Amino acid sequence: MSEQLTLPESEEQLPKKMRWFDGFAMSMTMPAALIATLGASIADLGGWGAAFLWAVSMIIAMGVNWIYTELATMFPESSGGITHYAAEAWKKRAPWVAPLASVGYWFPWGTNLATYGAITGALIQAQWFPESTWVVNLGPIELSLPIVIGIGVILFMYLINIVGVRMTMAFVYITAGILMIPLFAFIVLPLFSGQWAPAELTWNLHGMEGLHKALVWLYIMAWTTFGIEVCATFAPEYRDSVKDTTKAIKAAVLFCMGVFFLIPITLGGYAGEEAIQANPATFFVDSFGSLVGGASDVMVLCLIASLLLIMTTSVADASRVLFNMGKSGITVRAVGKLNKRGVPVRALNVMVVLNIVVLVVLQSPLAIIVTGNLGYILTHIFAVSGFFMLRKDRPNATRPIKLAPWFVPLSLVLTAFMVVILVVGATGFSVTGYGGYKELAIALGVLATGVVMWVFVQKDDARKAAERQPQDIQEQR
């Protein structure tokens, strides 16, 4: 199957109501996402090791996302984001890249409700219901208080997004504003506390074993740092798709670069590695309480607001990608429809069911991240290598922003490095203790299912086109 068959283009169009600062607010998801992995990274790598690797990961993400500024302006009306860039670049050589990249990208973003719903449930239980440790066994699955809370959060996020983009953005600004409270506390207050001891932080990356560990952690960190590409997904919804997309990406890159490097040093030096190792998931709470005078309840509420920001952005991003997949025939076309308010409600319905299933089956937040990272990094590999291919195949294409020539070899270097991270990270279960062959099998199964569904949709499109052809000839006569 050398060419992707398509039916006549749908009239479904997302409304253009957003500005670049709306996309930048969406990217605040990434600093909030540190909650899931920062403690574990400091505990395993040491404070200086974690700061170094978070900075390295962010530098890679900066190069990758700078490349996306050119690609975003080439396809300003696409709600597929980087998946569309990959599909366009590879469609003549390997049309199956379109479903592989689309599903690989959609699954991690789409399952963020499960990931951070689980963390929200764990925080609420630890802070206000520590004695509620009940578990209900339902055959192969278990329900506990955090899981039940997580399911409730998933349904709440669904309702927020189904109202429309303005309601979603209002919620994003509220939660992003609340996020500034813990970010300020963790970056600035330790410096004036008298307890900040950066000299006591360690470096746990030594020799070849350290290099292997670093590559595995770069695989995990990629989900958090690379995620600023979310700004590109909303390109068709910006009032000025070209200018707003590039402004949003650049602002997100610069802001996140500072946050990801500073927090491991400031908060790590204040909390101490021993305390972080004892409780890597919730050490934030005690640190915030001591910094601001015991306001642990306030800190937990701020953390929950940050998690809600992540989930809001994830739902908005993933539902639009799934909508674009249905609209372009990469998956079942029925999901490529909007309701009267311009909301991809069918895509949202699919996501609700998926997240509840993933939450109940996997339960561990980091296990969910590890599962989704395989397809996510693979999508970036296809998209960044696609930059090189599009420069070669379409030299005269319209490029409102055209990067310097040296970005072409840079795209090849970044592609090669991400391939190494993917191969080492996807098989490095023993290094971090998170994930295993079950998670790898699920990830591969999801990618394979996406390709199979694409094949069926393409065959169905071909059948409908063949049925239409005699009728078209008759009408012409």
PDB file of C-alpha atoms in Angstrom, residues 3-4 6 9 71 74-76 78 80-99 101-102 324 328 330 382-383 385-391 393-394 397:
ATOM      1  CA  GLU A   3      -0.290   5.710  -1.104  1.00  0.00           C
ATOM      2  CA  GLN A   4      -2.760   6.633   1.582  1.00  0.00           C
ATOM      3  CA  THR A   6      -8.531   9.545   1.434  1.00  0.00           C
ATOM      4  CA  GLU A   9     -11.966  16.497   2.855  1.00  0.00           C
ATOM      5  CA  LEU A  71       7.240  22.667  10.581  1.00  0.00           C
ATOM      6  CA  MET A  74       4.409  24.788   7.028  1.00  0.00           C
ATOM      7  CA  PHE A  75       1.186  23.174   8.243  1.00  0.00           C
ATOM      8  CA  PRO A  76      -0.583  25.929  10.213  1.00  0.00           C
ATOM      9  CA  SER A  78      -3.240  20.964  11.177  1.00  0.00           C
ATOM     10  CA  GLY A  80      -2.292  16.842  14.424  1.00  0.00           C
ATOM     11  CA  GLY A  81       0.826  18.686  15.608  1.00  0.00           C
ATOM     12  CA  ILE A  82       4.040  16.703  15.329  1.00  0.00           C
ATOM     13  CA  THR A  83       2.170  13.580  14.195  1.00  0.00           C
ATOM     14  CA  HIS A  84       1.092  15.445  11.066  1.00  0.00           C
ATOM     15  CA  TYR A  85       4.658  16.600  10.374  1.00  0.00           C
ATOM     16  CA  ALA A  86       5.832  12.986  10.596  1.00  0.00           C
ATOM     17  CA  ALA A  87       3.022  11.708   8.367  1.00  0.00           C
ATOM     18  CA  GLU A  88       3.641  14.352   5.686  1.00  0.00           C
ATOM     19  CA  ALA A  89       7.383  13.720   5.590  1.00  0.00           C
ATOM     20  CA  TRP A  90       7.165   9.922   5.465  1.00  0.00           C
ATOM     21  CA  LYS A  91       3.992   9.324   3.441  1.00  0.00           C
ATOM     22  CA  LYS A  92       5.776   8.558   0.146  1.00  0.00           C
ATOM     23  CA  ARG A  93       8.423   6.336   1.717  1.00  0.00           C
ATOM     24  CA  ALA A  94       6.472   4.636   4.505  1.00  0.00           C
ATOM     25  CA  PRO A  95       2.775   5.563   4.754  1.00  0.00           C
ATOM     26  CA  TRP A  96       2.406   3.363   7.842  1.00  0.00           C
ATOM     27  CA  VAL A  97       4.381   5.985   9.772  1.00  0.00           C
ATOM     28  CA  ALA A  98       1.194   8.084   9.935  1.00  0.00           C
ATOM     29  CA  PRO A  99      -0.753   5.636  12.159  1.00  0.00           C
ATOM     30  CA  ALA A 101       3.290   8.188  14.959  1.00  0.00           C
ATOM     31  CA  SER A 102      -0.297   9.248  15.604  1.00  0.00           C
ATOM     32  CA  ASN A 324      -7.403  14.838  13.363  1.00  0.00           C
ATOM     33  CA  SER A 328      -7.667  12.304   7.931  1.00  0.00           C
ATOM     34  CA  ILE A 330      -5.679   7.389  10.108  1.00  0.00           C
ATOM     35  CA  PHE A 382       9.771  10.431  12.891  1.00  0.00           C
ATOM     36  CA  ALA A 383       8.929  14.150  13.178  1.00  0.00           C
ATOM     37  CA  SER A 385      13.847  13.196  10.823  1.00  0.00           C
ATOM     38  CA  GLY A 386      10.867  14.452   8.816  1.00  0.00           C
ATOM     39  CA  PHE A 387      12.345  17.963   8.979  1.00  0.00           C
ATOM     40  CA  PHE A 388      15.348  16.696   6.988  1.00  0.00           C
ATOM     41  CA  MET A 389      13.100  14.877   4.506  1.00  0.00           C
ATOM     42  CA  LEU A 390      10.806  17.840   3.932  1.00  0.00           C
ATOM     43  CA  ARG A 391      13.791  20.116   3.302  1.00  0.00           C
ATOM     44  CA  ASP A 393      11.654  16.659  -0.884  1.00  0.00           C
ATOM     45  CA  ARG A 394       9.942  20.066  -0.790  1.00  0.00           C
ATOM     46  CA  ALA A 397       7.439  24.720  -0.095  1.00  0.00           C
TER      47      ALA A 397
END
